[in-house]
Amino acid sequence: MSTITPLPNPEADPRVKAVFDDIRATRQTDFINNMWRYLAFDPALLEQTWAEVKRVMATPSSLDSLTKELVYITASIVNGCSYCVHSHTAAATAKGMTREQHAELLSIIGLAAKTNQLATALQVPVDPAFERG
């Protein structure tokens, strides 16, 4: 259950409408997902969050858009955010992620979780070769 009630007509606020319009234009869709609808309760937070998402996820950079989505899925799993796991898996699929890639991603995440826990339990010291000088 949500901790807030979404606004019945969030686009009545011109700040929210401007962000929603930018989301539509950037993503080339009319769909505004629940994350943005729920963030609309605070227009400043909505603006700040969208600006950061747009800068990191929608602006061309040294990582391609599918790789960004795979990283986002991984972080969402680690952080236990079901909403983000679902939305970014859908985004990765739309950007070309195959079933095989998804399966491989999940096997890597599972392996990392196991070896991270083992290294933590054993308190394995970091090799000097891995330290930056």
Short mmCIF file of N, CA, C and O in Angstrom, two decimals:
data_model
loop_
_atom_site.label_atom_id
_atom_site.label_comp_id
_atom_site.label_asym_id
_atom_site.label_seq_id
_atom_site.Cartn_x
_atom_site.Cartn_y
_atom_site.Cartn_z
N MET A 1 0.84 -1.17 0.00
CA MET A 1 0.00 0.00 0.00
C MET A 1 0.89 1.24 0.00
O MET A 1 1.89 1.30 0.69
N SER A 2 0.50 2.21 -0.78
CA SER A 2 1.25 3.44 -0.90
C SER A 2 1.17 4.26 0.40
O SER A 2 0.18 4.18 1.13
N THR A 3 2.19 5.05 0.64
CA THR A 3 2.18 5.94 1.81
C THR A 3 1.48 7.26 1.52
O THR A 3 1.26 8.04 2.44
N ILE A 4 1.16 7.51 0.26
CA ILE A 4 0.41 8.72 -0.11
C ILE A 4 -0.70 8.35 -1.06
O ILE A 4 -0.69 7.27 -1.67
N THR A 5 -1.64 9.25 -1.22
CA THR A 5 -2.70 9.09 -2.21
C THR A 5 -2.31 9.94 -3.41
O THR A 5 -2.04 11.14 -3.26
N PRO A 6 -2.23 9.34 -4.59
CA PRO A 6 -1.87 10.14 -5.77
C PRO A 6 -2.92 11.21 -6.05
O PRO A 6 -4.10 11.02 -5.74
N LEU A 7 -2.48 12.30 -6.61
CA LEU A 7 -3.38 13.39 -6.95
C LEU A 7 -4.34 12.95 -8.05
O LEU A 7 -3.93 12.26 -8.99
N PRO A 8 -5.62 13.33 -7.97
CA PRO A 8 -6.58 12.90 -9.00
C PRO A 8 -6.28 13.50 -10.37
O PRO A 8 -6.53 12.87 -11.39
N ASN A 9 -5.75 14.72 -10.41
CA ASN A 9 -5.43 15.37 -11.68
C ASN A 9 -4.10 16.11 -11.52
O ASN A 9 -4.07 17.33 -11.43
N PRO A 10 -3.00 15.36 -11.49
CA PRO A 10 -1.71 16.00 -11.21
C PRO A 10 -1.31 17.06 -12.23
O PRO A 10 -0.63 18.02 -11.89
N GLU A 11 -1.77 16.92 -13.47
CA GLU A 11 -1.38 17.88 -14.51
C GLU A 11 -2.10 19.22 -14.40
O GLU A 11 -1.82 20.13 -15.19
N ALA A 12 -2.97 19.36 -13.41
CA ALA A 12 -3.57 20.67 -13.15
C ALA A 12 -2.50 21.65 -12.66
O ALA A 12 -2.63 22.86 -12.84
N ASP A 13 -1.43 21.10 -12.07
CA ASP A 13 -0.30 21.92 -11.65
C ASP A 13 0.62 22.11 -12.86
O ASP A 13 1.09 21.13 -13.44
N PRO A 14 0.89 23.35 -13.28
CA PRO A 14 1.70 23.57 -14.47
C PRO A 14 3.12 23.00 -14.37
O PRO A 14 3.69 22.59 -15.37
N ARG A 15 3.67 22.95 -13.17
CA ARG A 15 5.01 22.36 -13.00
C ARG A 15 4.98 20.87 -13.29
O ARG A 15 5.86 20.32 -13.95
N VAL A 16 3.96 20.20 -12.79
CA VAL A 16 3.81 18.76 -13.03
C VAL A 16 3.55 18.51 -14.51
O VAL A 16 4.15 17.62 -15.11
N LYS A 17 2.67 19.29 -15.09
CA LYS A 17 2.37 19.13 -16.52
C LYS A 17 3.63 19.28 -17.36
O LYS A 17 3.86 18.51 -18.30
N ALA A 18 4.47 20.26 -17.03
CA ALA A 18 5.71 20.47 -17.79
C ALA A 18 6.63 19.24 -17.70
O ALA A 18 7.21 18.82 -18.70
N VAL A 19 6.73 18.66 -16.52
CA VAL A 19 7.57 17.46 -16.36
C VAL A 19 6.95 16.29 -17.12
O VAL A 19 7.65 15.60 -17.86
N PHE A 20 5.66 16.08 -16.97
CA PHE A 20 5.00 14.98 -17.68
C PHE A 20 5.15 15.14 -19.20
O PHE A 20 5.39 14.17 -19.91
N ASP A 21 5.02 16.37 -19.69
CA ASP A 21 5.19 16.61 -21.12
C ASP A 21 6.62 16.29 -21.56
O ASP A 21 6.84 15.72 -22.63
N ASP A 22 7.59 16.62 -20.72
CA ASP A 22 8.98 16.32 -21.06
C ASP A 22 9.24 14.81 -21.02
O ASP A 22 9.96 14.28 -21.86
N ILE A 23 8.63 14.12 -20.07
CA ILE A 23 8.74 12.65 -20.03
C ILE A 23 8.17 12.06 -21.31
O ILE A 23 8.80 11.20 -21.95
N ARG A 24 7.00 12.53 -21.71
CA ARG A 24 6.38 12.03 -22.94
C ARG A 24 7.27 12.28 -24.16
O ARG A 24 7.47 11.39 -24.99
N ALA A 25 7.83 13.47 -24.24
CA ALA A 25 8.68 13.81 -25.39
C ALA A 25 9.97 13.02 -25.37
O ALA A 25 10.40 12.48 -26.40
N THR A 26 10.59 12.91 -24.23
CA THR A 26 11.87 12.21 -24.11
C THR A 26 11.71 10.73 -24.41
O THR A 26 12.53 10.14 -25.11
N ARG A 27 10.67 10.14 -23.87
CA ARG A 27 10.45 8.70 -24.03
C ARG A 27 9.62 8.36 -25.27
O ARG A 27 9.41 7.19 -25.56
N GLN A 28 9.14 9.37 -25.96
CA GLN A 28 8.31 9.19 -27.16
C GLN A 28 7.14 8.25 -26.90
O GLN A 28 6.91 7.28 -27.62
N THR A 29 6.38 8.58 -25.83
CA THR A 29 5.21 7.80 -25.46
C THR A 29 4.25 8.71 -24.71
O THR A 29 4.66 9.72 -24.15
N ASP A 30 2.99 8.33 -24.69
CA ASP A 30 2.00 9.05 -23.89
C ASP A 30 1.89 8.49 -22.47
O ASP A 30 1.22 9.06 -21.62
N PHE A 31 2.55 7.36 -22.22
CA PHE A 31 2.46 6.67 -20.93
C PHE A 31 3.27 7.39 -19.86
O PHE A 31 4.47 7.61 -20.02
N ILE A 32 2.60 7.74 -18.77
CA ILE A 32 3.27 8.27 -17.58
C ILE A 32 3.08 7.22 -16.50
O ILE A 32 1.96 6.95 -16.07
N ASN A 33 4.18 6.62 -16.06
CA ASN A 33 4.05 5.52 -15.11
C ASN A 33 3.79 6.01 -13.68
O ASN A 33 3.88 7.20 -13.37
N ASN A 34 3.45 5.07 -12.83
CA ASN A 34 3.05 5.39 -11.46
C ASN A 34 4.14 6.11 -10.67
O ASN A 34 3.83 6.94 -9.81
N MET A 35 5.40 5.81 -10.93
CA MET A 35 6.46 6.48 -10.17
C MET A 35 6.32 7.99 -10.31
O MET A 35 6.37 8.73 -9.32
N TRP A 36 6.13 8.46 -11.54
CA TRP A 36 6.00 9.90 -11.78
C TRP A 36 4.68 10.43 -11.24
O TRP A 36 4.63 11.53 -10.68
N ARG A 37 3.63 9.65 -11.37
CA ARG A 37 2.32 10.08 -10.86
C ARG A 37 2.35 10.25 -9.34
O ARG A 37 1.75 11.18 -8.79
N TYR A 38 3.04 9.35 -8.67
CA TYR A 38 3.12 9.45 -7.21
C TYR A 38 4.08 10.55 -6.77
O TYR A 38 3.83 11.23 -5.77
N LEU A 39 5.16 10.75 -7.51
CA LEU A 39 6.08 11.85 -7.18
C LEU A 39 5.45 13.22 -7.39
O LEU A 39 5.91 14.21 -6.84
N ALA A 40 4.39 13.28 -8.18
CA ALA A 40 3.73 14.55 -8.48
C ALA A 40 3.12 15.22 -7.25
O ALA A 40 2.79 16.41 -7.30
N PHE A 41 3.04 14.51 -6.13
CA PHE A 41 2.52 15.13 -4.91
C PHE A 41 3.44 16.27 -4.46
O PHE A 41 3.02 17.17 -3.73
N ASP A 42 4.71 16.23 -4.91
CA ASP A 42 5.68 17.27 -4.58
C ASP A 42 6.35 17.71 -5.89
O ASP A 42 7.30 17.07 -6.35
N PRO A 43 5.87 18.77 -6.51
CA PRO A 43 6.40 19.18 -7.81
C PRO A 43 7.92 19.40 -7.83
O PRO A 43 8.57 19.05 -8.81
N ALA A 44 8.48 19.93 -6.76
CA ALA A 44 9.93 20.15 -6.72
C ALA A 44 10.68 18.82 -6.75
O ALA A 44 11.67 18.67 -7.48
N LEU A 45 10.21 17.85 -5.97
CA LEU A 45 10.84 16.53 -5.96
C LEU A 45 10.69 15.86 -7.32
O LEU A 45 11.63 15.23 -7.83
N LEU A 46 9.52 15.99 -7.93
CA LEU A 46 9.28 15.45 -9.27
C LEU A 46 10.26 16.05 -10.27
O LEU A 46 10.90 15.32 -11.03
N GLU A 47 10.39 17.36 -10.27
CA GLU A 47 11.30 18.05 -11.20
C GLU A 47 12.75 17.59 -11.00
O GLU A 47 13.45 17.28 -11.98
N GLN A 48 13.19 17.54 -9.75
CA GLN A 48 14.57 17.16 -9.45
C GLN A 48 14.85 15.72 -9.87
O GLN A 48 15.88 15.42 -10.47
N THR A 49 13.91 14.84 -9.54
CA THR A 49 14.11 13.42 -9.84
C THR A 49 14.10 13.18 -11.35
O THR A 49 14.97 12.46 -11.87
N TRP A 50 13.15 13.78 -12.06
CA TRP A 50 13.11 13.61 -13.51
C TRP A 50 14.37 14.17 -14.16
O TRP A 50 14.95 13.55 -15.06
N ALA A 51 14.84 15.33 -13.71
CA ALA A 51 16.06 15.91 -14.29
C ALA A 51 17.24 14.96 -14.14
O ALA A 51 18.03 14.78 -15.07
N GLU A 52 17.35 14.33 -12.98
CA GLU A 52 18.46 13.40 -12.76
C GLU A 52 18.30 12.13 -13.59
O GLU A 52 19.25 11.65 -14.21
N VAL A 53 17.08 11.58 -13.63
CA VAL A 53 16.83 10.38 -14.44
C VAL A 53 17.11 10.68 -15.91
O VAL A 53 17.76 9.89 -16.60
N LYS A 54 16.64 11.82 -16.38
CA LYS A 54 16.86 12.19 -17.78
C LYS A 54 18.34 12.33 -18.08
O LYS A 54 18.84 11.83 -19.11
N ARG A 55 19.08 12.97 -17.17
CA ARG A 55 20.51 13.17 -17.38
C ARG A 55 21.27 11.84 -17.39
O ARG A 55 22.11 11.60 -18.26
N VAL A 56 20.95 10.97 -16.46
CA VAL A 56 21.71 9.71 -16.34
C VAL A 56 21.24 8.64 -17.32
O VAL A 56 22.05 7.98 -17.96
N MET A 57 19.92 8.48 -17.45
CA MET A 57 19.39 7.36 -18.21
C MET A 57 19.06 7.69 -19.66
O MET A 57 19.13 6.82 -20.52
N ALA A 58 18.70 8.93 -19.95
CA ALA A 58 18.22 9.25 -21.30
C ALA A 58 19.21 10.06 -22.13
O ALA A 58 18.99 10.27 -23.32
N THR A 59 20.30 10.48 -21.53
CA THR A 59 21.30 11.26 -22.25
C THR A 59 22.38 10.31 -22.75
O THR A 59 22.91 9.52 -21.96
N PRO A 60 22.71 10.36 -24.03
CA PRO A 60 23.78 9.49 -24.54
C PRO A 60 25.07 9.68 -23.75
O PRO A 60 25.43 10.80 -23.38
N SER A 61 25.73 8.56 -23.49
CA SER A 61 26.97 8.58 -22.72
C SER A 61 27.84 7.41 -23.15
O SER A 61 27.55 6.75 -24.15
N SER A 62 28.87 7.13 -22.38
CA SER A 62 29.78 6.04 -22.74
C SER A 62 29.14 4.66 -22.55
O SER A 62 29.64 3.67 -23.08
N LEU A 63 28.03 4.58 -21.80
CA LEU A 63 27.30 3.32 -21.67
C LEU A 63 26.06 3.38 -22.57
O LEU A 63 25.35 4.38 -22.58
N ASP A 64 25.80 2.29 -23.29
CA ASP A 64 24.60 2.26 -24.12
C ASP A 64 23.37 2.11 -23.24
O ASP A 64 23.46 1.73 -22.07
N SER A 65 22.21 2.41 -23.79
CA SER A 65 20.98 2.44 -23.00
C SER A 65 20.59 1.08 -22.43
O SER A 65 20.06 1.01 -21.31
N LEU A 66 20.86 -0.01 -23.13
CA LEU A 66 20.55 -1.33 -22.59
C LEU A 66 21.43 -1.63 -21.39
O LEU A 66 20.95 -2.13 -20.36
N THR A 67 22.72 -1.32 -21.48
CA THR A 67 23.62 -1.56 -20.35
C THR A 67 23.15 -0.76 -19.13
O THR A 67 23.15 -1.28 -18.01
N LYS A 68 22.73 0.48 -19.34
CA LYS A 68 22.22 1.28 -18.22
C LYS A 68 21.03 0.59 -17.56
O LYS A 68 20.92 0.55 -16.33
N GLU A 69 20.13 0.04 -18.38
CA GLU A 69 18.96 -0.64 -17.82
C GLU A 69 19.37 -1.90 -17.05
O GLU A 69 18.81 -2.19 -16.00
N LEU A 70 20.36 -2.65 -17.56
CA LEU A 70 20.83 -3.84 -16.85
C LEU A 70 21.43 -3.48 -15.50
O LEU A 70 21.20 -4.18 -14.49
N VAL A 71 22.18 -2.40 -15.46
CA VAL A 71 22.74 -1.94 -14.19
C VAL A 71 21.62 -1.51 -13.25
O VAL A 71 21.63 -1.83 -12.06
N TYR A 72 20.62 -0.82 -13.80
CA TYR A 72 19.49 -0.36 -12.98
C TYR A 72 18.71 -1.54 -12.41
O TYR A 72 18.31 -1.53 -11.24
N ILE A 73 18.51 -2.58 -13.22
CA ILE A 73 17.85 -3.79 -12.73
C ILE A 73 18.64 -4.38 -11.57
O ILE A 73 18.08 -4.72 -10.52
N THR A 74 19.94 -4.48 -11.73
CA THR A 74 20.80 -5.05 -10.70
C THR A 74 20.70 -4.25 -9.41
O THR A 74 20.50 -4.82 -8.32
N ALA A 75 20.83 -2.94 -9.50
CA ALA A 75 20.74 -2.10 -8.31
C ALA A 75 19.36 -2.22 -7.67
O ALA A 75 19.24 -2.25 -6.43
N SER A 76 18.33 -2.33 -8.47
CA SER A 76 16.97 -2.44 -7.94
C SER A 76 16.77 -3.76 -7.21
O SER A 76 16.10 -3.80 -6.17
N ILE A 77 17.36 -4.83 -7.72
CA ILE A 77 17.30 -6.12 -7.03
C ILE A 77 18.03 -6.02 -5.69
O ILE A 77 17.50 -6.41 -4.65
N VAL A 78 19.24 -5.48 -5.73
CA VAL A 78 20.04 -5.35 -4.51
C VAL A 78 19.32 -4.49 -3.47
O VAL A 78 19.33 -4.78 -2.28
N ASN A 79 18.66 -3.42 -3.94
CA ASN A 79 17.96 -2.51 -3.03
C ASN A 79 16.54 -2.98 -2.67
O ASN A 79 15.87 -2.34 -1.87
N GLY A 80 16.11 -4.07 -3.27
CA GLY A 80 14.80 -4.64 -2.95
C GLY A 80 13.62 -3.81 -3.43
O GLY A 80 12.57 -3.79 -2.79
N CYS A 81 13.78 -3.13 -4.58
CA CYS A 81 12.70 -2.30 -5.11
C CYS A 81 11.96 -3.05 -6.21
O CYS A 81 12.37 -3.04 -7.38
N SER A 82 10.86 -3.68 -5.84
CA SER A 82 10.08 -4.46 -6.80
C SER A 82 9.59 -3.60 -7.96
O SER A 82 9.62 -4.03 -9.12
N TYR A 83 9.13 -2.39 -7.65
CA TYR A 83 8.64 -1.50 -8.70
C TYR A 83 9.71 -1.26 -9.75
O TYR A 83 9.48 -1.39 -10.95
N CYS A 84 10.92 -0.92 -9.31
CA CYS A 84 12.00 -0.62 -10.24
C CYS A 84 12.48 -1.86 -10.98
O CYS A 84 12.85 -1.77 -12.15
N VAL A 85 12.48 -3.02 -10.32
CA VAL A 85 12.84 -4.25 -11.02
C VAL A 85 11.89 -4.46 -12.20
O VAL A 85 12.32 -4.72 -13.32
N HIS A 86 10.58 -4.30 -11.95
CA HIS A 86 9.60 -4.50 -13.01
C HIS A 86 9.72 -3.45 -14.11
O HIS A 86 9.75 -3.78 -15.30
N SER A 87 9.80 -2.17 -13.72
CA SER A 87 9.79 -1.12 -14.75
C SER A 87 11.07 -1.15 -15.58
O SER A 87 11.02 -0.95 -16.80
N HIS A 88 12.21 -1.42 -14.96
CA HIS A 88 13.46 -1.42 -15.74
C HIS A 88 13.67 -2.72 -16.50
O HIS A 88 14.36 -2.73 -17.52
N THR A 89 13.06 -3.82 -16.05
CA THR A 89 13.07 -5.04 -16.86
C THR A 89 12.24 -4.80 -18.12
O THR A 89 12.65 -5.19 -19.22
N ALA A 90 11.11 -4.13 -17.98
CA ALA A 90 10.29 -3.79 -19.15
C ALA A 90 11.07 -2.86 -20.08
O ALA A 90 11.06 -3.03 -21.30
N ALA A 91 11.77 -1.87 -19.50
CA ALA A 91 12.55 -0.94 -20.33
C ALA A 91 13.68 -1.67 -21.04
O ALA A 91 13.94 -1.43 -22.22
N ALA A 92 14.36 -2.57 -20.33
CA ALA A 92 15.46 -3.32 -20.96
C ALA A 92 14.94 -4.20 -22.08
O ALA A 92 15.56 -4.31 -23.15
N THR A 93 13.79 -4.82 -21.88
CA THR A 93 13.18 -5.65 -22.92
C THR A 93 12.85 -4.79 -24.14
O THR A 93 13.12 -5.18 -25.28
N ALA A 94 12.31 -3.61 -23.89
CA ALA A 94 11.98 -2.70 -25.00
C ALA A 94 13.23 -2.25 -25.74
O ALA A 94 13.17 -1.94 -26.93
N LYS A 95 14.37 -2.24 -25.04
CA LYS A 95 15.63 -1.82 -25.67
C LYS A 95 16.41 -3.00 -26.23
O LYS A 95 17.56 -2.85 -26.61
N GLY A 96 15.78 -4.19 -26.26
CA GLY A 96 16.39 -5.32 -26.94
C GLY A 96 16.91 -6.44 -26.07
O GLY A 96 17.50 -7.39 -26.57
N MET A 97 16.73 -6.37 -24.75
CA MET A 97 17.22 -7.46 -23.90
C MET A 97 16.49 -8.75 -24.27
O MET A 97 15.26 -8.79 -24.33
N THR A 98 17.26 -9.80 -24.53
CA THR A 98 16.68 -11.09 -24.85
C THR A 98 16.46 -11.90 -23.57
O THR A 98 16.97 -11.55 -22.50
N ARG A 99 15.70 -12.98 -23.69
CA ARG A 99 15.52 -13.88 -22.54
C ARG A 99 16.85 -14.44 -22.07
O ARG A 99 17.08 -14.59 -20.88
N GLU A 100 17.73 -14.73 -23.03
CA GLU A 100 19.04 -15.27 -22.68
C GLU A 100 19.86 -14.25 -21.90
O GLU A 100 20.53 -14.60 -20.92
N GLN A 101 19.82 -13.00 -22.33
CA GLN A 101 20.54 -11.95 -21.60
C GLN A 101 19.97 -11.75 -20.21
O GLN A 101 20.71 -11.57 -19.25
N HIS A 102 18.64 -11.81 -20.09
CA HIS A 102 18.02 -11.65 -18.79
C HIS A 102 18.43 -12.79 -17.86
O HIS A 102 18.79 -12.57 -16.70
N ALA A 103 18.42 -14.01 -18.38
CA ALA A 103 18.84 -15.17 -17.58
C ALA A 103 20.30 -15.04 -17.16
O ALA A 103 20.65 -15.32 -16.00
N GLU A 104 21.15 -14.60 -18.08
CA GLU A 104 22.56 -14.43 -17.75
C GLU A 104 22.75 -13.33 -16.70
O GLU A 104 23.54 -13.49 -15.76
N LEU A 105 22.02 -12.23 -16.85
CA LEU A 105 22.09 -11.16 -15.86
C LEU A 105 21.73 -11.70 -14.47
O LEU A 105 22.44 -11.44 -13.49
N LEU A 106 20.63 -12.44 -14.39
CA LEU A 106 20.20 -12.97 -13.10
C LEU A 106 21.22 -13.96 -12.53
O LEU A 106 21.44 -13.98 -11.31
N SER A 107 21.87 -14.74 -13.39
CA SER A 107 22.89 -15.66 -12.88
C SER A 107 24.11 -14.90 -12.34
O SER A 107 24.69 -15.29 -11.33
N ILE A 108 24.45 -13.80 -12.99
CA ILE A 108 25.57 -12.97 -12.50
C ILE A 108 25.20 -12.32 -11.17
O ILE A 108 26.01 -12.30 -10.23
N ILE A 109 23.98 -11.79 -11.08
CA ILE A 109 23.54 -11.17 -9.83
C ILE A 109 23.54 -12.20 -8.69
O ILE A 109 24.00 -11.91 -7.58
N GLY A 110 23.04 -13.40 -8.98
CA GLY A 110 23.03 -14.46 -7.97
C GLY A 110 24.43 -14.85 -7.54
O GLY A 110 24.71 -15.04 -6.34
N LEU A 111 25.33 -14.99 -8.50
CA LEU A 111 26.72 -15.32 -8.18
C LEU A 111 27.37 -14.23 -7.34
O LEU A 111 28.04 -14.51 -6.34
N ALA A 112 27.16 -12.97 -7.75
CA ALA A 112 27.74 -11.86 -6.99
C ALA A 112 27.21 -11.83 -5.56
O ALA A 112 27.97 -11.59 -4.61
N ALA A 113 25.91 -12.09 -5.40
CA ALA A 113 25.34 -12.11 -4.05
C ALA A 113 26.02 -13.18 -3.19
O ALA A 113 26.37 -12.93 -2.04
N LYS A 114 26.22 -14.35 -3.78
CA LYS A 114 26.87 -15.45 -3.04
C LYS A 114 28.30 -15.10 -2.68
O LYS A 114 28.71 -15.20 -1.51
N THR A 115 29.10 -14.68 -3.68
CA THR A 115 30.52 -14.42 -3.39
C THR A 115 30.69 -13.18 -2.52
O THR A 115 31.61 -13.14 -1.70
N ASN A 116 29.79 -12.18 -2.65
CA ASN A 116 29.84 -11.01 -1.76
C ASN A 116 29.63 -11.45 -0.32
O ASN A 116 30.34 -11.00 0.59
N GLN A 117 28.64 -12.32 -0.10
CA GLN A 117 28.37 -12.79 1.26
C GLN A 117 29.52 -13.62 1.81
O GLN A 117 29.87 -13.50 2.99
N LEU A 118 30.11 -14.46 0.98
CA LEU A 118 31.26 -15.24 1.43
C LEU A 118 32.44 -14.34 1.79
O LEU A 118 33.08 -14.52 2.84
N ALA A 119 32.74 -13.36 0.94
CA ALA A 119 33.85 -12.44 1.22
C ALA A 119 33.58 -11.64 2.49
O ALA A 119 34.50 -11.42 3.30
N THR A 120 32.33 -11.25 2.69
CA THR A 120 31.97 -10.51 3.90
C THR A 120 32.08 -11.41 5.13
O THR A 120 32.64 -11.00 6.15
N ALA A 121 31.56 -12.63 5.04
CA ALA A 121 31.62 -13.55 6.18
C ALA A 121 33.06 -13.88 6.56
O ALA A 121 33.39 -14.00 7.74
N LEU A 122 33.90 -14.04 5.55
CA LEU A 122 35.31 -14.39 5.79
C LEU A 122 36.17 -13.17 6.08
O LEU A 122 37.33 -13.32 6.47
N GLN A 123 35.61 -11.97 5.84
CA GLN A 123 36.36 -10.72 6.00
C GLN A 123 37.68 -10.79 5.23
O GLN A 123 38.76 -10.51 5.75
N VAL A 124 37.59 -11.18 3.96
CA VAL A 124 38.75 -11.32 3.10
C VAL A 124 39.36 -9.93 2.88
O VAL A 124 38.65 -9.00 2.45
N PRO A 125 40.67 -9.77 3.16
CA PRO A 125 41.28 -8.46 2.93
C PRO A 125 41.42 -8.19 1.42
O PRO A 125 41.61 -9.11 0.63
N VAL A 126 41.32 -6.92 1.06
CA VAL A 126 41.45 -6.52 -0.34
C VAL A 126 42.90 -6.66 -0.76
O VAL A 126 43.81 -6.22 -0.05
N ASP A 127 43.11 -7.28 -1.92
CA ASP A 127 44.47 -7.44 -2.46
C ASP A 127 45.06 -6.06 -2.78
O ASP A 127 44.36 -5.22 -3.37
N PRO A 128 46.33 -5.84 -2.47
CA PRO A 128 46.93 -4.57 -2.82
C PRO A 128 46.84 -4.25 -4.32
O PRO A 128 46.70 -3.09 -4.70
N ALA A 129 46.85 -5.27 -5.15
CA ALA A 129 46.76 -5.05 -6.61
C ALA A 129 45.41 -4.44 -7.01
O ALA A 129 45.30 -3.84 -8.07
N PHE A 130 44.36 -4.59 -6.15
CA PHE A 130 43.05 -4.03 -6.45
C PHE A 130 42.86 -2.62 -5.90
O PHE A 130 41.86 -1.98 -6.19
N GLU A 131 43.78 -2.16 -5.12
CA GLU A 131 43.68 -0.82 -4.51
C GLU A 131 44.19 0.21 -5.52
O GLU A 131 45.15 -0.04 -6.24
N ARG A 132 43.55 1.33 -5.56
CA ARG A 132 44.03 2.43 -6.42
C ARG A 132 44.99 3.26 -5.62
O ARG A 132 44.75 3.60 -4.48
N GLY A 133 46.07 3.65 -6.28
CA GLY A 133 47.10 4.40 -5.59
C GLY A 133 47.05 5.85 -5.73
O GLY A 133 46.42 6.62 -6.19
#
